[in-house]
């Protein structure tokens, strides 16, 4: 029975006030990406399992340990997406988007699912905002996506995230790096975890990303990828550094960043916070020049990033960032009696059509209880509607903040309320002005 009232481990309920914050993040991030020429894409929450094993890679923790995979009723293996990139690339290929003008620039917000050991900042269902750019090979594209993140963080007034960059090479230079890693890790076969022992032959780069404390310790002395880059990768990395410097985007080089997904080539980067505990990586991304081909499309380079929305929210809350205020109730109409309750319903419907937040009684409360409720929901104004008011076609509009009352004609309630709220702009400042700006214009 307890299972009925307990959410699955690693999941979260977003209650209305936090959902509002999440919506603010989503609209700001998608809106900023739009200014950079990105169009939003929505792909399915589940895909054929093979898409992830091929793209994310079958030696990664994500594929080996963390995927929510199951057979559908026809016995086909499907997986809840552990990340956003693979589905976007699949959709671009399937829908022929790569035949159009390149680069193709796509943005998304999506839930992701990973069966992880949960802790603060690490969930089994979480949300990503991300972008993917397909068909742009210049380091200007790398610099542009990084500058988009930089701009998003600045619009949201997020401070103290540091950008760390690295290059992990390409199929040309990686074999010599793999060989060096294999030689190094072969000295520690008695200490590596069983998964990493398997990785030693197949993909020793993945050992650098293992979460086991012992493997992490050993990895500290491993050869560094930057020493193995081919000329092409080195020039690309230098090009990125020059562009970041030109855009005055501060960064540090962290040669230990390898990222947890197999598709990366050349540039990789992370934005990291030291304010939210062990899971401080808020954003991760990089270039994946072989991925489109890997999933069956034409040879097309690509790159992108994803920001974990829960982690971004945590950083913003820890840093005391401002969020837009939720709009409270403009008017609560308190009816007394059956006829008044019908008229109240008609009036709130009319007000809502004009863009006001209006409420009335639907539970049959006494007048006293209704006023208490109006106070609790933060109604700016109340209006009591009884038989006398109905007969006169007039009622008192009461400002809750100071009890000030003004008689208004019921047939002019919309205009009167708009005028009263408008008067308050001076007192409430730009917040209310913004809210009124969202409403349908009402003739005064
Ligand atoms: P990722 O580094 O695996 O990259 O995830 C990106 C971000 O998602 C992380 O930096 C983190 O904020 C968030 N995240 C990941 N796992 C969890 C979790 N279990 N709980 C909470 N937040 C989490 C990718 O997914 C790539 N697809 C990014 C990318 C796009 N690269 C190129 N294009």
Tab-separated table of C-alpha atoms and ligand atoms in Angstrom:
chain	number	residue	atom	x	y	z
A	1	UNK	CA	0.000	0.000	0.000
A	2	UNK	CA	2.860	2.371	0.844
A	3	UNK	CA	3.945	2.122	-2.785
A	4	UNK	CA	0.781	3.935	-3.821
A	5	UNK	CA	1.761	7.100	-2.005
A	6	UNK	CA	5.500	7.028	-2.630
A	7	UNK	CA	7.134	8.115	-5.856
A	8	UNK	CA	9.778	5.835	-7.392
A	9	UNK	CA	13.322	6.395	-6.112
A	10	UNK	CA	15.222	9.099	-7.958
A	11	UNK	CA	12.110	10.871	-9.277
A	12	UNK	CA	10.675	14.204	-8.216
A	13	UNK	CA	7.323	15.925	-8.003
A	14	UNK	CA	7.471	19.518	-9.176
A	15	UNK	CA	4.843	21.371	-7.171
A	16	UNK	CA	3.324	24.543	-8.689
A	17	UNK	CA	5.814	27.074	-7.288
A	18	UNK	CA	8.850	25.093	-8.511
A	19	UNK	CA	7.155	24.267	-11.800
A	20	UNK	CA	6.892	28.013	-12.359
A	21	UNK	CA	10.647	28.305	-11.928
A	22	UNK	CA	11.223	25.425	-14.333
A	23	UNK	CA	8.933	27.047	-16.918
A	24	UNK	CA	10.905	30.282	-16.548
A	25	UNK	CA	14.155	28.389	-17.198
A	26	UNK	CA	12.717	26.544	-20.181
A	27	UNK	CA	11.275	29.624	-21.862
A	28	UNK	CA	14.413	31.703	-21.239
A	29	UNK	CA	16.727	28.978	-22.547
A	30	UNK	CA	14.629	28.150	-25.619
A	31	UNK	CA	14.070	31.863	-26.280
A	32	UNK	CA	17.788	32.645	-26.090
A	33	UNK	CA	18.563	29.701	-28.402
A	34	UNK	CA	16.037	31.132	-30.860
A	35	UNK	CA	18.124	34.317	-31.058
A	36	UNK	CA	21.032	32.105	-32.111
A	37	UNK	CA	18.951	30.552	-34.897
A	38	UNK	CA	17.843	27.323	-33.176
A	39	UNK	CA	14.410	25.819	-33.838
A	40	UNK	CA	12.825	23.567	-31.209
A	41	UNK	CA	12.469	19.842	-31.868
A	42	UNK	CA	10.522	17.243	-29.857
A	43	UNK	CA	11.418	13.590	-30.236
A	44	UNK	CA	9.860	10.506	-28.576
A	45	UNK	CA	10.568	9.668	-24.954
A	46	UNK	CA	11.523	6.133	-26.020
A	47	UNK	CA	13.551	4.906	-28.964
A	48	UNK	CA	14.794	1.572	-30.262
A	49	UNK	CA	17.437	0.405	-27.777
A	50	UNK	CA	19.982	-0.009	-30.550
A	51	UNK	CA	20.032	3.733	-31.185
A	52	UNK	CA	21.585	4.284	-27.749
A	53	UNK	CA	23.916	1.286	-27.755
A	54	UNK	CA	25.301	2.463	-31.113
A	55	UNK	CA	25.555	6.177	-30.324
A	56	UNK	CA	26.123	6.519	-26.577
A	57	UNK	CA	28.281	3.382	-26.777
A	58	UNK	CA	28.056	-0.105	-25.317
A	59	UNK	CA	31.030	0.344	-22.998
A	60	UNK	CA	29.634	3.451	-21.264
A	61	UNK	CA	28.098	3.418	-17.773
A	62	UNK	CA	24.925	4.840	-19.311
A	63	UNK	CA	24.412	1.839	-21.602
A	64	UNK	CA	25.944	-0.843	-19.393
A	65	UNK	CA	24.287	0.103	-16.126
A	66	UNK	CA	21.750	2.881	-16.385
A	67	UNK	CA	19.231	2.414	-19.190
A	68	UNK	CA	15.535	1.802	-18.647
A	69	UNK	CA	15.147	-0.890	-21.277
A	70	UNK	CA	12.158	-3.149	-21.800
A	71	UNK	CA	10.451	-5.202	-24.472
A	72	UNK	CA	7.205	-3.907	-25.888
A	73	UNK	CA	4.256	-6.231	-26.495
A	74	UNK	CA	5.735	-7.366	-29.806
A	75	UNK	CA	9.045	-8.224	-28.119
A	76	UNK	CA	10.969	-5.237	-29.549
A	77	UNK	CA	13.539	-3.742	-27.214
A	78	UNK	CA	12.908	-0.085	-26.495
A	79	UNK	CA	14.631	2.312	-24.079
A	80	UNK	CA	13.554	5.484	-22.312
A	81	UNK	CA	15.967	8.133	-23.561
A	82	UNK	CA	18.953	8.550	-21.247
A	83	UNK	CA	19.959	11.748	-23.086
A	84	UNK	CA	18.705	13.972	-25.897
A	85	UNK	CA	21.338	13.892	-28.640
A	86	UNK	CA	20.788	10.428	-30.150
A	87	UNK	CA	17.054	10.974	-30.728
A	88	UNK	CA	17.635	14.393	-32.310
A	89	UNK	CA	20.264	13.010	-34.692
A	90	UNK	CA	17.994	10.075	-35.562
A	91	UNK	CA	15.107	12.478	-36.252
A	92	UNK	CA	17.294	14.724	-38.419
A	93	UNK	CA	18.327	11.742	-40.556
A	94	UNK	CA	14.862	10.160	-40.704
A	95	UNK	CA	13.124	13.416	-41.675
A	96	UNK	CA	15.670	14.374	-44.316
A	97	UNK	CA	16.622	17.572	-42.478
A	98	UNK	CA	20.255	17.145	-43.489
A	99	UNK	CA	19.278	17.641	-47.138
A	100	UNK	CA	18.349	21.222	-46.363
A	101	UNK	CA	20.640	24.213	-45.794
A	102	UNK	CA	23.293	23.399	-43.223
A	103	UNK	CA	24.109	23.906	-40.451
A	104	UNK	CA	20.967	22.458	-38.981
A	105	UNK	CA	20.404	24.020	-35.560
A	106	UNK	CA	17.964	22.309	-33.186
A	107	UNK	CA	17.072	22.957	-29.547
A	108	UNK	CA	15.049	20.840	-27.111
A	109	UNK	CA	13.779	20.369	-23.590
A	110	UNK	CA	13.255	16.766	-22.629
A	111	UNK	CA	12.920	14.406	-19.688
A	112	UNK	CA	15.758	11.850	-19.501
A	113	UNK	CA	15.971	8.570	-17.623
A	114	UNK	CA	19.008	6.919	-16.092
A	115	UNK	CA	18.985	4.162	-13.489
A	116	UNK	CA	21.703	5.792	-11.361
A	117	UNK	CA	22.677	5.566	-7.713
A	118	UNK	CA	20.667	8.509	-6.562
A	119	UNK	CA	22.062	11.371	-4.514
A	120	UNK	CA	21.612	15.127	-4.420
A	121	UNK	CA	21.641	16.368	-8.017
A	122	UNK	CA	21.584	12.871	-9.482
A	123	UNK	CA	18.138	11.575	-10.347
A	124	UNK	CA	16.613	8.708	-12.303
A	125	UNK	CA	14.295	11.059	-14.145
A	126	UNK	CA	15.692	14.513	-14.837
A	127	UNK	CA	15.318	17.190	-17.491
A	128	UNK	CA	17.690	18.561	-20.067
A	129	UNK	CA	17.700	21.670	-22.192
A	130	UNK	CA	20.062	21.095	-25.093
A	131	UNK	CA	21.021	22.101	-28.597
A	132	UNK	CA	22.562	20.215	-31.499
A	133	UNK	CA	24.289	21.750	-34.543
A	134	UNK	CA	24.731	19.454	-37.536
A	135	UNK	CA	26.995	20.220	-40.498
A	136	UNK	CA	29.352	22.874	-39.057
A	137	UNK	CA	32.979	21.878	-38.840
A	138	UNK	CA	34.714	25.171	-38.007
A	139	UNK	CA	35.786	25.874	-34.403
A	140	UNK	CA	33.501	28.914	-34.765
A	141	UNK	CA	30.592	26.494	-34.280
A	142	UNK	CA	32.135	25.183	-31.038
A	143	UNK	CA	32.675	28.759	-29.877
A	144	UNK	CA	29.136	29.732	-30.850
A	145	UNK	CA	27.426	27.000	-28.811
A	146	UNK	CA	29.633	27.816	-25.835
A	147	UNK	CA	28.745	31.489	-26.215
A	148	UNK	CA	25.058	30.505	-26.270
A	149	UNK	CA	25.467	28.818	-22.857
A	150	UNK	CA	27.397	31.823	-21.622
A	151	UNK	CA	24.581	34.108	-22.777
A	152	UNK	CA	21.872	31.892	-21.222
A	153	UNK	CA	23.685	31.974	-17.878
A	154	UNK	CA	24.070	35.719	-18.114
A	155	UNK	CA	20.366	36.275	-18.927
A	156	UNK	CA	19.446	34.097	-15.946
A	157	UNK	CA	22.023	35.971	-13.831
A	158	UNK	CA	23.792	32.747	-12.870
A	159	UNK	CA	27.269	33.389	-11.567
A	160	UNK	CA	30.184	31.239	-10.509
A	161	UNK	CA	29.991	28.515	-13.151
A	162	UNK	CA	33.381	27.757	-14.620
A	163	UNK	CA	33.899	26.586	-18.172
A	164	UNK	CA	36.340	23.708	-18.559
A	165	UNK	CA	37.390	22.568	-22.011
A	166	UNK	CA	39.405	19.713	-23.452
A	167	UNK	CA	39.948	17.908	-26.742
A	168	UNK	CA	39.680	14.127	-26.850
A	169	UNK	CA	40.946	13.671	-30.400
A	170	UNK	CA	39.490	11.865	-33.380
A	171	UNK	CA	39.663	8.393	-34.968
A	172	UNK	CA	43.086	9.365	-36.383
A	173	UNK	CA	44.816	10.150	-33.118
A	174	UNK	CA	42.807	8.073	-30.705
A	175	UNK	CA	44.415	4.667	-31.421
A	176	UNK	CA	47.811	5.862	-30.147
A	177	UNK	CA	46.145	7.336	-27.045
A	178	UNK	CA	44.200	4.112	-26.472
A	179	UNK	CA	47.438	2.144	-26.709
A	180	UNK	CA	49.081	4.400	-24.106
A	181	UNK	CA	46.074	4.085	-21.795
A	182	UNK	CA	46.048	0.313	-22.189
A	183	UNK	CA	49.685	0.098	-21.301
A	184	UNK	CA	49.178	2.306	-18.245
A	185	UNK	CA	46.053	0.594	-16.890
A	186	UNK	CA	47.472	-2.902	-17.533
A	187	UNK	CA	49.717	-2.326	-14.507
A	188	UNK	CA	46.627	-2.168	-12.290
A	189	UNK	CA	44.551	-5.165	-13.369
A	190	UNK	CA	44.439	-6.367	-9.751
A	191	UNK	CA	42.776	-3.105	-8.629
A	192	UNK	CA	40.422	-2.095	-11.457
A	193	UNK	CA	36.696	-2.864	-11.081
A	194	UNK	CA	35.317	-5.774	-13.178
A	195	UNK	CA	33.625	-3.375	-15.652
A	196	UNK	CA	36.884	-1.504	-16.238
A	197	UNK	CA	38.788	-4.764	-16.695
A	198	UNK	CA	36.435	-5.473	-19.590
A	199	UNK	CA	36.915	-1.914	-20.889
A	200	UNK	CA	40.699	-2.302	-20.904
A	201	UNK	CA	40.600	-4.107	-24.244
A	202	UNK	CA	37.460	-2.619	-25.765
A	203	UNK	CA	37.643	1.056	-24.822
A	204	UNK	CA	40.247	2.067	-22.192
A	205	UNK	CA	39.154	5.730	-22.449
A	206	UNK	CA	36.024	4.777	-20.508
A	207	UNK	CA	38.106	3.813	-17.452
A	208	UNK	CA	38.876	7.531	-17.051
A	209	UNK	CA	35.165	8.094	-16.509
A	210	UNK	CA	34.464	5.266	-14.021
A	211	UNK	CA	32.685	6.298	-10.837
A	212	UNK	CA	34.415	3.632	-8.604
A	213	UNK	CA	36.765	5.363	-6.109
A	214	UNK	CA	39.627	2.897	-6.744
A	215	UNK	CA	39.476	3.320	-10.556
A	216	UNK	CA	39.265	7.110	-10.098
A	217	UNK	CA	42.426	7.055	-7.994
A	218	UNK	CA	44.327	4.988	-10.565
A	219	UNK	CA	43.080	7.221	-13.404
A	220	UNK	CA	44.802	10.234	-11.815
A	221	UNK	CA	48.187	9.060	-13.117
A	222	UNK	CA	47.006	8.104	-16.620
A	223	UNK	CA	48.499	9.624	-19.801
A	224	UNK	CA	46.852	12.868	-20.864
A	225	UNK	CA	44.943	12.997	-24.163
A	226	UNK	CA	46.210	16.453	-25.171
A	227	UNK	CA	49.699	14.947	-25.594
A	228	UNK	CA	48.375	12.627	-28.314
A	229	UNK	CA	46.346	14.968	-30.556
A	230	UNK	CA	46.935	14.890	-34.325
A	231	UNK	CA	47.600	18.164	-36.176
A	232	UNK	CA	43.990	18.556	-37.253
A	233	UNK	CA	42.664	18.167	-33.689
A	234	UNK	CA	45.366	20.420	-32.279
A	235	UNK	CA	44.599	23.186	-34.815
A	236	UNK	CA	40.878	22.884	-34.103
A	237	UNK	CA	41.480	23.180	-30.352
A	238	UNK	CA	43.743	26.223	-30.822
A	239	UNK	CA	41.063	27.773	-33.055
A	240	UNK	CA	38.470	27.339	-30.315
A	241	UNK	CA	40.731	28.875	-27.694
A	242	UNK	CA	41.368	31.925	-29.918
A	243	UNK	CA	37.658	32.432	-30.458
A	244	UNK	CA	36.793	32.106	-26.774
A	245	UNK	CA	39.482	34.668	-26.003
A	246	UNK	CA	38.107	36.996	-28.692
A	247	UNK	CA	34.616	36.700	-27.175
A	248	UNK	CA	36.083	37.232	-23.691
A	249	UNK	CA	34.621	33.960	-22.419
A	250	UNK	CA	36.848	32.753	-19.592
A	251	UNK	CA	37.791	29.057	-19.512
A	252	UNK	CA	40.275	26.624	-18.065
A	253	UNK	CA	41.708	23.583	-19.804
A	254	UNK	CA	40.981	20.372	-17.954
A	255	UNK	CA	42.732	17.461	-19.691
A	256	UNK	CA	40.851	14.940	-17.500
A	257	UNK	CA	37.433	15.666	-19.075
A	258	UNK	CA	36.502	12.707	-21.278
A	259	UNK	CA	32.669	12.836	-20.916
A	260	UNK	CA	30.551	9.769	-20.229
A	261	UNK	CA	29.291	9.135	-23.763
A	262	UNK	CA	31.224	7.502	-26.588
A	263	UNK	CA	30.251	9.699	-29.511
A	264	UNK	CA	32.529	12.644	-28.740
A	265	UNK	CA	35.450	13.707	-30.939
A	266	UNK	CA	37.714	16.763	-30.633
A	267	UNK	CA	36.155	19.441	-28.381
A	268	UNK	CA	34.524	18.482	-25.077
A	269	UNK	CA	33.499	20.918	-22.354
A	270	UNK	CA	31.629	21.273	-19.090
A	271	UNK	CA	30.242	24.122	-17.009
A	272	UNK	CA	30.822	23.292	-13.373
A	273	UNK	CA	29.579	24.744	-10.081
A	274	UNK	CA	31.132	24.286	-6.672
A	275	UNK	CA	27.931	25.371	-4.927
A	276	UNK	CA	25.734	22.290	-5.294
A	277	UNK	CA	27.765	19.419	-3.905
A	278	UNK	CA	29.354	16.466	-5.653
A	279	UNK	CA	27.175	16.612	-8.772
A	280	UNK	CA	28.492	20.001	-9.841
A	281	UNK	CA	28.449	19.543	-13.621
A	282	UNK	CA	25.517	21.670	-14.740
A	283	UNK	CA	26.198	21.467	-18.468
A	284	UNK	CA	28.145	19.091	-20.669
A	285	UNK	CA	28.758	18.962	-24.370
A	286	UNK	CA	31.114	18.652	-27.257
A	287	UNK	CA	31.679	17.697	-30.857
A	288	UNK	CA	30.603	14.358	-32.374
A	289	UNK	CA	31.819	14.270	-35.952
A	290	UNK	CA	31.110	10.561	-36.519
A	291	UNK	CA	27.699	10.213	-34.900
A	292	UNK	CA	25.402	11.018	-37.824
A	293	UNK	CA	27.108	8.352	-39.914
A	294	UNK	CA	27.043	5.912	-36.999
A	295	UNK	CA	23.239	6.108	-36.863
A	296	UNK	CA	22.893	5.627	-40.615
A	297	UNK	CA	22.985	9.182	-42.002
A	298	UNK	CA	25.380	10.876	-44.432
A	299	UNK	CA	28.831	11.807	-43.093
A	300	UNK	CA	28.019	15.045	-41.248
A	301	UNK	CA	29.864	16.589	-38.345
A	302	UNK	CA	27.962	17.703	-35.278
A	303	UNK	CA	28.176	19.237	-31.832
A	304	UNK	CA	25.996	20.352	-28.974
A	305	UNK	CA	25.454	20.467	-25.247
A	306	UNK	CA	22.858	19.765	-22.599
A	307	UNK	CA	22.131	21.584	-19.364
A	308	UNK	CA	20.550	19.596	-16.515
A	309	UNK	CA	17.593	21.737	-15.476
A	310	UNK	CA	17.441	20.410	-11.896
A	311	UNK	CA	21.102	21.246	-11.404
A	312	UNK	CA	20.718	24.681	-12.984
A	313	UNK	CA	17.756	25.333	-10.686
A	314	UNK	CA	19.811	24.202	-7.672
A	315	UNK	CA	22.659	26.560	-8.624
A	316	UNK	CA	20.229	29.444	-9.046
A	317	UNK	CA	18.503	28.757	-5.742
A	318	UNK	CA	21.841	28.399	-3.929
A	319	UNK	CA	23.053	31.661	-5.497
A	320	UNK	CA	19.892	33.582	-4.541
A	321	UNK	CA	18.905	34.276	-8.183
A	322	UNK	CA	15.614	36.045	-8.788
A	323	UNK	CA	12.675	34.264	-10.394
A	324	UNK	CA	9.601	36.017	-11.806
A	325	UNK	CA	6.781	36.240	-9.309
A	326	UNK	CA	3.810	33.975	-9.769
A	327	UNK	CA	0.741	36.070	-10.558
A	328	UNK	CA	-1.683	35.972	-7.621
A	329	UNK	CA	-5.454	36.185	-7.830
A	330	UNK	CA	-6.688	39.603	-9.041
A	331	UNK	CA	-10.246	39.253	-7.786
A	332	UNK	CA	-12.140	36.825	-5.565
A	333	UNK	CA	-15.934	37.056	-5.850
A	334	UNK	CA	-17.701	35.846	-2.691
A	335	UNK	CA	-21.327	34.978	-3.477
A	336	UNK	CA	-24.077	34.610	-0.858
A	337	UNK	CA	-26.944	32.394	-2.025
A	338	UNK	CA	-27.814	30.410	-5.110
A	339	UNK	CA	-28.569	33.290	-7.525
A	340	UNK	CA	-25.383	35.138	-6.527
A	341	UNK	CA	-23.315	32.025	-6.992
A	342	UNK	CA	-24.594	31.648	-10.570
A	343	UNK	CA	-23.876	35.331	-11.307
A	344	UNK	CA	-20.404	35.028	-9.691
A	345	UNK	CA	-19.569	32.136	-11.986
A	346	UNK	CA	-20.688	34.173	-15.000
A	347	UNK	CA	-18.602	37.161	-13.884
A	348	UNK	CA	-15.368	35.212	-13.203
A	349	UNK	CA	-15.681	33.534	-16.596
A	350	UNK	CA	-15.973	36.954	-18.225
A	351	UNK	CA	-12.998	38.291	-16.248
A	352	UNK	CA	-10.850	35.293	-17.168
A	353	UNK	CA	-11.673	35.830	-20.821
A	354	UNK	CA	-10.249	39.344	-20.418
A	355	UNK	CA	-7.047	37.935	-18.915
A	356	UNK	CA	-7.681	38.449	-15.175
A	357	UNK	CA	-6.970	35.788	-12.589
A	358	UNK	CA	-10.404	35.478	-11.025
A	359	UNK	CA	-11.840	33.014	-8.519
A	360	UNK	CA	-15.136	32.297	-6.813
A	361	UNK	CA	-16.536	29.790	-4.350
A	362	UNK	CA	-17.059	26.209	-5.534
A	363	UNK	CA	-17.235	24.444	-2.177
A	364	UNK	CA	-20.164	26.212	-0.481
A	365	UNK	CA	-18.217	28.114	2.200
A	366	UNK	CA	-19.744	30.692	4.540
A	367	UNK	CA	-18.935	34.342	3.768
A	368	UNK	CA	-16.414	34.468	6.616
A	369	UNK	CA	-14.656	31.322	5.399
A	370	UNK	CA	-14.622	32.689	1.849
A	371	UNK	CA	-12.893	35.908	2.945
A	372	UNK	CA	-10.331	33.866	4.860
A	373	UNK	CA	-9.731	31.787	1.726
A	374	UNK	CA	-9.413	34.920	-0.462
A	375	UNK	CA	-6.786	36.193	1.952
A	376	UNK	CA	-4.936	32.884	1.860
A	377	UNK	CA	-4.681	32.823	-1.932
A	378	UNK	CA	-3.446	36.409	-1.927
A	379	UNK	CA	-6.395	37.947	-3.801
A	380	UNK	CA	-5.693	41.611	-4.591
A	381	UNK	CA	-9.413	42.497	-4.561
A	382	UNK	CA	-12.615	40.880	-3.297
A	383	UNK	CA	-16.232	41.542	-4.108
A	384	UNK	CA	-19.148	40.316	-2.004
A	385	UNK	CA	-22.210	39.453	-4.054
A	386	UNK	CA	-25.574	39.034	-2.253
A	387	UNK	CA	-29.257	39.568	-3.154
A	388	UNK	CA	-28.988	43.365	-2.569
A	389	UNK	CA	-25.998	43.701	-4.890
A	390	UNK	CA	-27.698	41.591	-7.550
A	391	UNK	CA	-30.839	43.730	-7.361
A	392	UNK	CA	-28.866	46.997	-7.544
A	393	UNK	CA	-26.424	45.746	-10.152
A	394	UNK	CA	-23.647	47.253	-8.022
A	395	UNK	CA	-21.185	45.947	-5.437
A	396	UNK	CA	-18.152	47.036	-3.421
A	397	UNK	CA	-14.729	46.266	-4.825
A	398	UNK	CA	-12.472	45.898	-1.796
A	399	UNK	CA	-8.718	46.259	-1.965
A	400	UNK	CA	-7.399	43.602	0.400
A	401	UNK	CA	-4.127	45.363	1.173
A	402	UNK	CA	-5.795	48.265	3.023
A	403	UNK	CA	-9.525	47.502	3.065
A	404	UNK	CA	-10.293	50.502	0.797
A	405	UNK	CA	-13.659	50.028	-0.957
A	406	UNK	CA	-15.155	51.415	-4.132
A	407	UNK	CA	-18.658	50.864	-5.474
A	408	UNK	CA	-18.675	49.514	-9.019
A	409	UNK	CA	-21.373	48.665	-11.556
A	410	UNK	CA	-21.349	44.904	-12.127
A	411	UNK	CA	-21.742	45.442	-15.851
A	412	UNK	CA	-18.500	47.458	-15.763
A	413	UNK	CA	-16.549	45.186	-13.441
A	414	UNK	CA	-13.874	44.341	-15.998
A	415	UNK	CA	-13.076	47.984	-16.729
A	416	UNK	CA	-13.182	48.947	-13.063
A	417	UNK	CA	-10.822	46.168	-12.032
A	418	UNK	CA	-8.425	46.993	-14.840
A	419	UNK	CA	-8.415	50.658	-13.801
A	420	UNK	CA	-7.766	49.780	-10.137
A	421	UNK	CA	-4.929	47.410	-10.964
A	422	UNK	CA	-3.507	49.975	-13.373
A	423	UNK	CA	-3.477	52.604	-10.606
A	424	UNK	CA	-1.387	50.254	-8.545
A	425	UNK	CA	1.402	50.057	-11.109
A	426	UNK	CA	3.168	52.949	-9.472
A	427	UNK	CA	3.113	51.115	-6.152
A	428	UNK	CA	3.851	47.588	-7.375
A	429	UNK	CA	6.408	48.558	-10.004
A	430	UNK	CA	7.360	46.801	-13.186
A	431	UNK	CA	6.170	43.364	-12.076
A	432	UNK	CA	2.521	44.360	-12.235
A	433	UNK	CA	3.140	46.417	-15.345
A	434	UNK	CA	4.493	43.286	-17.013
A	435	UNK	CA	1.466	41.307	-15.918
A	436	UNK	CA	-0.994	43.873	-17.208
A	437	UNK	CA	0.961	43.935	-20.448
A	438	UNK	CA	0.139	40.246	-20.904
A	439	UNK	CA	-3.592	40.892	-20.622
A	440	UNK	CA	-6.037	41.576	-23.388
A	441	UNK	CA	-6.399	45.306	-23.857
A	442	UNK	CA	-9.528	46.590	-22.193
A	443	UNK	CA	-11.019	49.876	-23.205
A	444	UNK	CA	-10.943	52.260	-20.286
B	1	LIG	P1	25.611	14.509	-20.039
B	1	LIG	O1	26.842	15.146	-19.484
B	1	LIG	O2	25.448	13.062	-19.838
B	1	LIG	O3	25.562	14.892	-21.574
B	1	LIG	O4	24.363	15.245	-19.413
B	1	LIG	C1	24.206	16.642	-19.543
B	1	LIG	C2	23.725	17.239	-18.225
B	1	LIG	O5	22.539	16.554	-17.793
B	1	LIG	C3	24.689	17.070	-17.068
B	1	LIG	O6	25.681	18.058	-17.090
B	1	LIG	C4	23.767	17.210	-15.885
B	1	LIG	O7	23.510	18.569	-15.606
B	1	LIG	C5	22.494	16.562	-16.387
B	1	LIG	N1	22.403	15.187	-15.868
B	1	LIG	C6	22.969	14.075	-16.355
B	1	LIG	N2	22.635	13.003	-15.614
B	1	LIG	C7	21.846	13.447	-14.629
B	1	LIG	C8	21.168	12.840	-13.535
B	1	LIG	N3	21.216	11.533	-13.325
B	1	LIG	N4	20.433	13.620	-12.707
B	1	LIG	C9	20.351	14.959	-12.920
B	1	LIG	N5	20.952	15.601	-13.933
B	1	LIG	C10	21.690	14.856	-14.778
B	1	LIG	C11	24.550	14.525	-22.417
B	1	LIG	O8	23.518	14.026	-22.060
B	1	LIG	C12	24.817	14.884	-23.854
B	1	LIG	N6	23.678	14.419	-24.642
B	1	LIG	C13	25.029	16.386	-23.994
B	1	LIG	C14	25.310	16.762	-25.413
B	1	LIG	C15	24.434	17.270	-26.299
B	1	LIG	N7	26.455	16.601	-26.026
B	1	LIG	C16	26.341	16.995	-27.273
B	1	LIG	N8	25.099	17.395	-27.447
